[in-house]
CSV table of C-alpha atoms in Angstrom, one decimal:
chain,number,residue,atom,x,y,z
A,1,MET,CA,127.2,79.8,50.4
A,2,SER,CA,130.7,80.4,51.9
A,3,ALA,CA,131.4,78.7,55.2
A,4,HIS,CA,134.3,77.6,57.4
A,5,ALA,CA,134.8,74.9,60.0
A,6,ARG,CA,135.7,75.6,63.6
A,7,PHE,CA,136.5,73.6,66.8
A,8,LEU,CA,135.3,75.6,69.7
A,9,ARG,CA,135.7,75.5,73.5
A,10,ALA,CA,132.8,76.3,75.8
A,11,ALA,CA,134.1,79.9,76.4
A,12,GLU,CA,134.0,80.6,72.7
A,13,LEU,CA,130.3,80.0,72.2
A,14,ASP,CA,129.0,83.6,71.9
A,15,SER,CA,125.4,84.7,71.7
A,16,THR,CA,125.3,84.8,67.9
A,17,PHE,CA,126.5,81.2,67.8
A,18,ALA,CA,124.2,80.2,70.6
A,19,ASP,CA,121.1,81.7,69.0
A,20,GLY,CA,122.0,80.2,65.7
A,21,TRP,CA,122.5,76.7,67.2
A,22,ASP,CA,119.0,76.8,68.7
A,23,ALA,CA,117.5,78.1,65.5
A,24,LEU,CA,119.3,75.3,63.6
A,25,ALA,CA,117.9,72.6,65.9
A,26,ALA,CA,114.4,74.0,65.7
A,27,SER,CA,114.5,74.2,61.9
A,28,ARG,CA,114.8,70.5,61.5
A,29,GLY,CA,111.1,69.6,61.6
A,30,GLU,CA,110.5,66.0,62.8
A,31,LEU,CA,114.3,65.7,63.4
A,32,ALA,CA,114.3,68.5,66.0
A,33,ASP,CA,115.6,67.6,69.5
A,34,CYS,CA,115.9,69.7,72.7
A,35,PHE,CA,119.0,67.7,73.6
A,36,ASP,CA,120.8,69.1,70.6
A,37,THR,CA,120.3,72.7,71.4
A,38,HIS,CA,122.4,75.4,73.0
A,39,ALA,CA,119.6,75.8,75.5
A,40,TRP,CA,120.3,72.3,76.8
A,41,ALA,CA,124.1,72.4,76.5
A,42,SER,CA,124.4,75.7,78.3
A,43,GLY,CA,122.8,74.3,81.4
A,44,VAL,CA,125.1,71.3,81.4
A,45,LEU,CA,128.1,73.4,81.0
A,46,ALA,CA,127.1,76.0,83.6
A,47,HIS,CA,126.6,73.4,86.4
A,48,ASN,CA,129.4,70.9,85.5
A,49,PRO,CA,132.7,72.7,85.5
A,50,GLY,CA,134.7,69.5,84.6
A,51,THR,CA,132.4,68.9,81.6
A,52,ALA,CA,132.7,72.5,80.5
A,53,GLU,CA,136.5,72.2,80.6
A,54,ARG,CA,136.4,69.1,78.4
A,55,ALA,CA,133.6,70.4,76.0
A,56,ARG,CA,134.5,70.9,72.4
A,57,VAL,CA,132.0,71.9,69.6
A,58,ALA,CA,132.8,71.0,66.1
A,59,ALA,CA,130.9,73.4,63.8
A,60,VAL,CA,130.6,74.6,60.2
A,61,VAL,CA,129.8,78.4,60.4
A,62,ASP,CA,128.4,80.6,57.7
A,63,ASP,CA,130.9,83.3,56.8
A,64,THR,CA,128.4,86.0,56.4
A,65,THR,CA,126.1,85.5,59.4
A,66,GLY,CA,128.4,83.8,61.9
A,67,GLN,CA,125.7,81.3,62.6
A,68,PRO,CA,126.3,77.5,62.5
A,69,LEU,CA,125.2,75.3,59.7
A,70,SER,CA,126.3,72.1,61.4
A,71,VAL,CA,127.0,71.3,65.1
A,72,LEU,CA,128.5,68.3,66.8
A,73,ALA,CA,128.9,68.7,70.6
A,74,LEU,CA,131.8,66.6,72.0
A,75,GLU,CA,133.8,66.0,75.2
A,76,HIS,CA,137.6,65.6,75.2
A,77,LEU,CA,138.9,62.5,77.0
A,78,GLY,CA,142.5,63.3,76.4
A,79,GLY,CA,145.1,61.8,73.9
A,80,GLY,CA,143.0,62.5,70.8
A,81,ARG,CA,140.0,60.7,72.2
A,82,TYR,CA,136.6,62.3,72.1
A,83,THR,CA,133.0,61.3,72.9
A,84,THR,CA,129.5,62.6,72.9
A,85,LEU,CA,129.0,65.6,75.2
A,86,ALA,CA,127.5,64.6,78.6
A,87,GLU,CA,127.5,60.9,79.4
A,88,ASP,CA,123.9,60.8,80.7
A,89,ARG,CA,122.5,62.4,77.5
A,90,PRO,CA,119.7,60.1,76.4
A,91,ARG,CA,120.5,60.6,72.7
A,92,SER,CA,122.8,62.6,70.5
A,93,ARG,CA,123.2,63.7,66.9
A,94,VAL,CA,124.9,65.9,64.5
A,95,THR,CA,122.6,68.9,64.1
A,96,SER,CA,122.8,69.9,60.5
A,97,THR,CA,120.8,70.7,57.4
A,98,GLN,CA,124.0,70.6,55.2
A,99,PRO,CA,123.8,67.9,52.4
A,100,ASP,CA,127.5,67.3,52.7
A,101,LEU,CA,129.4,67.0,56.0
A,102,THR,CA,132.9,66.6,54.6
A,103,GLN,CA,134.0,70.0,55.9
A,104,LEU,CA,132.9,69.0,59.5
A,105,ALA,CA,134.7,65.6,59.3
A,106,GLU,CA,137.8,67.2,57.9
A,107,GLN,CA,137.8,69.7,60.8
A,108,LEU,CA,137.7,66.8,63.3
A,109,ALA,CA,140.7,65.3,61.6
A,110,GLU,CA,142.6,68.6,61.6
A,111,ALA,CA,141.8,69.2,65.3
A,112,GLY,CA,143.5,65.9,66.2
A,113,VAL,CA,140.4,63.8,66.8
A,114,ARG,CA,141.9,60.3,66.4
A,115,ASP,CA,139.4,58.2,68.4
A,116,LEU,CA,135.7,59.3,68.3
A,117,ARG,CA,132.8,57.6,70.2
A,118,LEU,CA,129.3,58.8,69.5
A,119,ARG,CA,126.5,57.5,71.5
A,120,ARG,CA,122.9,56.8,70.4
A,121,LEU,CA,122.7,58.5,67.0
A,122,PRO,CA,119.3,58.2,65.4
A,123,SER,CA,119.3,55.9,62.4
A,124,ARG,CA,116.2,57.7,61.1
A,125,ASP,CA,118.1,61.0,60.8
A,126,PRO,CA,119.7,61.4,57.3
A,127,ALA,CA,122.4,63.6,58.9
A,128,THR,CA,123.7,60.6,60.9
A,129,HIS,CA,124.5,58.7,57.7
A,130,ARG,CA,125.9,61.8,56.0
A,131,LEU,CA,128.3,62.1,59.0
A,132,LEU,CA,129.4,58.5,58.8
A,133,ARG,CA,130.1,58.8,55.0
A,134,ALA,CA,132.0,62.0,55.6
A,135,LEU,CA,134.1,60.4,58.4
A,136,ARG,CA,135.1,57.6,56.1
A,137,ALA,CA,136.0,60.1,53.4
A,138,ALA,CA,138.2,61.9,55.9
A,139,GLY,CA,140.2,58.8,56.6
A,140,TYR,CA,138.4,57.4,59.6
A,141,ARG,CA,137.7,53.7,60.0
A,142,VAL,CA,134.0,53.7,61.2
A,143,HIS,CA,132.1,51.0,63.0
A,144,ALA,CA,128.4,51.4,63.9
A,145,ARG,CA,126.1,49.1,65.9
A,146,GLU,CA,122.6,49.3,67.1
A,147,ARG,CA,122.6,50.0,70.8
A,148,SER,CA,119.0,50.9,71.7
A,149,HIS,CA,116.0,52.5,70.0
A,150,ASP,CA,113.8,55.6,69.9
A,151,MET,CA,110.2,55.5,71.2
A,152,LEU,CA,108.0,57.5,68.7
A,153,ALA,CA,104.4,58.0,67.6
A,154,ASP,CA,103.3,59.5,64.4
A,155,ALA,CA,100.9,62.4,65.1
A,156,ARG,CA,100.3,63.9,61.6
A,157,ASP,CA,96.6,63.2,61.9
A,158,GLY,CA,96.4,65.4,65.0
A,159,TRP,CA,94.8,64.8,68.4
A,160,GLU,CA,91.7,63.1,67.0
A,161,GLY,CA,93.8,60.5,65.1
A,162,HIS,CA,96.1,60.1,68.1
A,163,ARG,CA,93.2,59.5,70.5
A,164,ALA,CA,91.7,57.0,68.1
A,165,ARG,CA,95.0,55.2,67.6
A,166,PHE,CA,95.4,54.7,71.4
A,167,ARG,CA,91.7,54.3,72.2
A,168,SER,CA,92.3,51.8,75.0
A,169,PHE,CA,94.6,54.2,76.8
A,170,HIS,CA,92.1,57.0,76.3
A,171,THR,CA,89.3,54.9,77.7
A,172,HIS,CA,91.4,53.9,80.7
A,173,CYS,CA,92.3,57.6,81.4
A,174,GLY,CA,88.5,58.4,81.3
A,175,ARG,CA,88.0,55.9,84.1
A,176,VAL,CA,90.9,57.3,86.0
A,177,ALA,CA,89.5,60.9,85.7
A,178,ARG,CA,86.1,59.7,87.1
A,179,LYS,CA,87.8,57.9,90.0
A,180,ILE,CA,89.9,61.0,90.8
A,181,ALA,CA,86.8,63.2,90.6
A,182,LYS,CA,85.3,61.1,93.4
A,183,HIS,CA,88.4,61.7,95.5
A,184,GLY,CA,88.0,65.5,95.3
A,185,PRO,CA,88.5,68.6,93.1
A,186,HIS,CA,91.4,68.4,90.7
A,187,SER,CA,93.0,70.7,88.2
A,188,PHE,CA,95.5,70.4,85.3
A,189,ASP,CA,97.8,73.4,85.1
A,190,VAL,CA,100.0,74.3,82.1
A,191,TYR,CA,103.1,76.4,82.4
A,192,THR,CA,104.7,77.7,79.1
A,193,GLU,CA,105.3,81.4,79.6
A,194,PRO,CA,108.7,82.6,80.9
A,195,GLU,CA,107.1,84.6,83.6
A,196,ARG,CA,105.2,81.6,85.0
A,197,VAL,CA,107.6,78.7,84.4
A,198,ASP,CA,109.5,79.2,87.7
A,199,GLU,CA,106.3,78.5,89.6
A,200,GLY,CA,105.6,75.4,87.6
A,201,PHE,CA,109.2,74.2,88.0
A,202,GLU,CA,109.0,74.5,91.8
A,203,ALA,CA,106.0,72.2,91.8
A,204,TYR,CA,107.7,69.8,89.4
A,205,ALA,CA,110.9,69.6,91.4
A,206,ASP,CA,109.2,69.4,94.8
A,207,LEU,CA,107.3,66.3,93.6
A,208,PHE,CA,110.4,64.3,93.1
A,209,PRO,CA,111.1,63.6,96.9
A,210,ARG,CA,107.5,62.2,97.1
A,211,SER,CA,108.0,60.0,94.1
A,212,TRP,CA,109.9,56.7,93.7
A,213,LYS,CA,112.8,58.7,92.2
A,214,GLY,CA,113.8,60.6,95.3
A,215,PRO,CA,114.9,64.3,95.3
A,216,LEU,CA,116.7,65.8,92.3
A,217,PRO,CA,120.4,66.3,93.2
A,218,PRO,CA,121.1,70.0,93.5
A,219,ALA,CA,123.3,70.2,90.4
A,220,THR,CA,120.6,68.3,88.4
A,221,ARG,CA,117.9,70.5,89.7
A,222,ALA,CA,119.8,73.7,88.8
A,223,GLU,CA,120.8,72.3,85.3
A,224,ARG,CA,117.2,71.3,84.5
A,225,HIS,CA,115.8,74.7,85.8
A,226,ASP,CA,118.2,76.4,83.4
A,227,LEU,CA,117.0,74.3,80.6
A,228,VAL,CA,113.3,75.0,81.4
A,229,ARG,CA,113.9,78.8,81.6
A,230,ARG,CA,115.8,78.9,78.4
A,231,ALA,CA,113.3,76.7,76.6
A,232,ALA,CA,110.5,78.9,77.8
A,233,GLU,CA,112.2,81.9,76.4
A,234,ARG,CA,112.3,80.1,73.0
A,235,GLY,CA,108.7,79.1,73.3
A,236,TRP,CA,109.6,75.4,73.7
A,237,ALA,CA,108.7,74.6,77.4
A,238,ARG,CA,105.5,72.7,78.3
A,239,LEU,CA,105.3,72.0,82.0
A,240,TYR,CA,102.2,70.2,83.3
A,241,VAL,CA,101.0,69.8,86.9
A,242,LEU,CA,98.0,67.7,88.0
A,243,ARG,CA,96.7,68.8,91.4
A,244,LEU,CA,94.3,67.1,93.7
A,245,ASP,CA,92.7,69.3,96.4
A,246,GLY,CA,95.2,71.9,95.4
A,247,ARG,CA,98.2,69.7,96.1
A,248,PRO,CA,100.6,68.7,93.2
A,249,ALA,CA,100.0,65.0,92.5
A,250,ALA,CA,101.8,64.4,89.2
A,251,THR,CA,103.9,66.4,86.8
A,252,TYR,CA,105.3,66.1,83.3
A,253,LEU,CA,107.9,68.1,81.6
A,254,TRP,CA,107.7,68.3,77.8
A,255,PHE,CA,109.3,70.4,75.0
A,256,ARG,CA,107.9,71.5,71.7
A,257,VAL,CA,110.8,71.9,69.3
A,258,GLY,CA,110.3,72.1,65.5
A,259,SER,CA,107.6,69.6,64.6
A,260,VAL,CA,108.3,67.4,67.7
A,261,ALA,CA,106.5,67.0,71.0
A,262,LEU,CA,109.2,65.7,73.2
A,263,TRP,CA,108.6,64.2,76.6
A,264,HIS,CA,111.4,64.8,79.1
A,265,SER,CA,110.6,63.6,82.6
A,266,THR,CA,107.9,62.9,85.1
A,267,ALA,CA,107.2,62.4,88.8
A,268,TYR,CA,104.1,61.7,90.8
A,269,ASP,CA,103.3,61.5,94.4
A,270,GLU,CA,103.3,57.8,95.4
A,271,GLU,CA,100.5,58.5,97.9
A,272,PHE,CA,98.3,59.0,94.8
A,273,ALA,CA,99.8,56.2,92.6
A,274,ALA,CA,96.8,53.9,93.0
A,275,LEU,CA,94.6,56.5,91.5
A,276,GLY,CA,96.5,56.5,88.3
A,277,VAL,CA,97.5,60.1,88.4
A,278,GLY,CA,100.6,59.5,86.3
A,279,ASN,CA,98.7,58.1,83.4
A,280,LEU,CA,96.0,60.8,83.5
A,281,ALA,CA,98.6,63.6,83.6
A,282,MET,CA,100.5,62.0,80.7
A,283,TRP,CA,97.4,61.7,78.5
A,284,ARG,CA,96.3,65.3,79.3
A,285,ALA,CA,99.7,66.5,78.3
A,286,HIS,CA,99.4,64.7,75.0
A,287,GLU,CA,96.0,66.3,74.5
A,288,HIS,CA,97.2,69.8,75.3
A,289,ILE,CA,100.4,69.7,73.2
A,290,LEU,CA,98.5,68.3,70.2
A,291,THR,CA,95.7,70.7,70.3
A,292,GLU,CA,97.1,74.0,71.6
A,293,HIS,CA,97.4,75.5,68.1
A,294,ALA,CA,94.8,73.4,66.3
A,295,ASP,CA,92.3,76.2,65.9
A,296,GLY,CA,94.1,77.4,62.8
A,297,GLY,CA,94.8,80.8,64.3
A,298,ALA,CA,98.5,80.2,64.8
A,299,THR,CA,101.4,80.8,62.5
A,300,GLU,CA,102.8,78.0,60.4
A,301,GLY,CA,105.7,77.6,62.9
A,302,ASP,CA,103.1,77.0,65.7
A,303,ALA,CA,101.2,74.3,63.9
A,304,PRO,CA,100.5,71.2,66.1
A,305,PRO,CA,103.5,68.8,66.2
A,306,THR,CA,103.4,65.9,63.9
A,307,LEU,CA,105.7,63.5,65.9
A,308,VAL,CA,105.5,62.5,69.6
A,309,ASP,CA,108.9,61.5,71.0
A,310,LEU,CA,109.0,59.7,74.3
A,311,LEU,CA,112.8,59.3,74.3
A,312,PRO,CA,114.8,56.0,74.6
A,313,THR,CA,114.2,53.5,77.4
A,314,THR,CA,111.3,51.1,77.5
A,315,THR,CA,108.4,51.2,80.0
A,316,THR,CA,105.0,49.7,79.9
A,317,GLN,CA,103.4,53.1,79.3
A,318,LYS,CA,105.8,53.9,76.5
A,319,LEU,CA,105.2,50.6,74.8
A,320,ARG,CA,101.5,51.4,74.7
A,321,LEU,CA,102.0,55.0,73.4
A,322,ALA,CA,105.1,54.8,71.1
A,323,PRO,CA,104.7,52.1,68.5
A,324,GLU,CA,107.7,53.1,66.3
A,325,HIS,CA,111.1,52.0,67.5
A,326,PRO,CA,113.8,53.1,64.9
A,327,PRO,CA,117.3,52.0,66.1
A,328,LEU,CA,119.9,54.3,67.7
A,329,LEU,CA,123.5,53.7,66.7
A,330,ASP,CA,126.7,53.7,68.8
A,331,VAL,CA,129.5,54.8,66.5
A,332,GLU,CA,133.3,54.5,66.9
A,333,ALA,CA,135.6,56.2,64.4
A,334,VAL,CA,139.4,55.8,64.4
A,335,ARG,CA,141.9,57.6,62.3
A,336,GLY,CA,145.7,57.0,62.1
A,337,ARG,CA,145.6,54.1,64.6
A,338,PRO,CA,145.5,50.9,62.5
A,339,LEU,CA,145.7,48.4,65.4
A,340,VAL,CA,142.8,50.1,67.2
A,341,ALA,CA,140.8,50.4,64.0
A,342,ALA,CA,141.2,46.7,63.4
A,343,ALA,CA,139.9,45.9,66.8
A,344,LEU,CA,136.8,48.1,66.5
A,345,PRO,CA,134.2,45.3,66.2
A,346,VAL,CA,135.7,43.5,69.2
A,347,ARG,CA,135.7,46.7,71.3
A,348,ALA,CA,132.1,47.4,70.3
A,349,LEU,CA,131.1,43.9,71.4
A,350,ALA,CA,132.9,44.3,74.7
A,351,ARG,CA,131.2,47.6,75.4
A,352,THR,CA,127.8,46.2,74.6
A,353,ALA,CA,128.3,43.3,77.0
A,354,GLN,CA,129.6,45.7,79.7
A,355,ALA,CA,126.7,48.1,79.3
A,356,ALA,CA,124.3,45.1,79.6
A,357,ALA,CA,126.0,43.9,82.8
A,358,VAL,CA,126.0,47.4,84.3
A,359,GLY,CA,122.3,47.7,83.6
A,360,ARG,CA,121.5,44.4,85.3
A,361,LEU,CA,123.5,45.3,88.4
A,362,ARG,CA,121.7,48.7,88.6
A,363,ALA,CA,118.4,46.9,88.3
A,364,ARG,CA,119.3,44.5,91.1
A,365,ALA,CA,120.4,47.4,93.2
A,366,ARG,CA,117.0,49.0,92.8
A,367,GLY,CA,115.4,45.7,93.9
A,368,ARG,CA,113.7,45.1,90.5
A,369,THR,CA,114.6,44.1,86.9
A,370,THR,CA,111.9,46.1,85.2
A,371,ALA,CA,110.9,49.8,85.2
A,372,HIS,CA,108.7,51.0,88.1
A,373,THR,CA,105.2,51.3,86.7
A,374,GLU,CA,101.7,52.1,87.7
A,375,THR,CA,98.9,50.2,86.0
A,376,PRO,CA,98.7,50.1,83.1
A,377,GLY,CA,102.0,51.9,82.6
A,378,GLY,CA,104.4,54.3,84.2
A,379,THR,CA,107.8,55.8,83.5
A,380,THR,CA,111.1,56.2,85.3
A,381,ALA,CA,112.8,58.8,83.2
């Protein structure tokens, strides 16, 4: 297969490339990730002009189809320094099915990338290690360290196996459902279709002011709405709303990409927190996403997911439901700067200490040192 490498600005990402980027991400099975799609990136770029100006996408593109074979989304910091696109992105990766990423790494060098900082690359993804090897082969001095970890659950044995594996949580949610039933009528609504997802998103966004999180900032709300709409068009969006007496009480936003059920965010009305609405909505979301195509009538691409991904960050609820914690790597790669390259381990240690200190200060500012939870678990993401 003939291919060439490119280094693209945001304005150069045409529809062929965008569609190919999304298809590439979705083709990766249990390595698929909605944060490594054009559907996600386009919302970020549309509502953050500064980020859009700094955005650069390194890609290897098929000469015949014009579609990408490998994608690495970056942000230019000036002076040959680049980092992962979007600072608040919970995880990043090189999106690729290519067995050799030398062409991508050489493109980075040719484009003048001298100091590269990549945040939270999954150690479980073979493409991460292929990229590190390719960077070294292209003349980069590479230093990688564990920064945090994924929160995953194997779901290859379907809903029945998943339910049995987390029997205590399932039993707890049964008690919660009975308690809520005494409170009044309730419903669990699912929004997946493009024509309905706006309705679900309004309920989702309107719950935030009544939760411990506070209202979504306008730019965040618009960016997330874009993601949900684009994901619904791709068949990826799963938006759940638990209602009590017709009033939204808890909501969960999920995505189904490739073979992965990926949890994104949640909010629940603090007035109903004591009822356990967050836990019940979470478990019903699990049940729906693991059973929606389990009747055998769907195509192979719509088979139930085989991995549940609760994203990095640790909460009581996640610790119960995500027993697998493969490390995420922060990577620094330097080329043509020998003094900086020699200092990479020291720089990495300093950044780790700074990140830990910032996290402690933020926790104190919130008046707590652990995640806000509802018994027996909650989430702040």
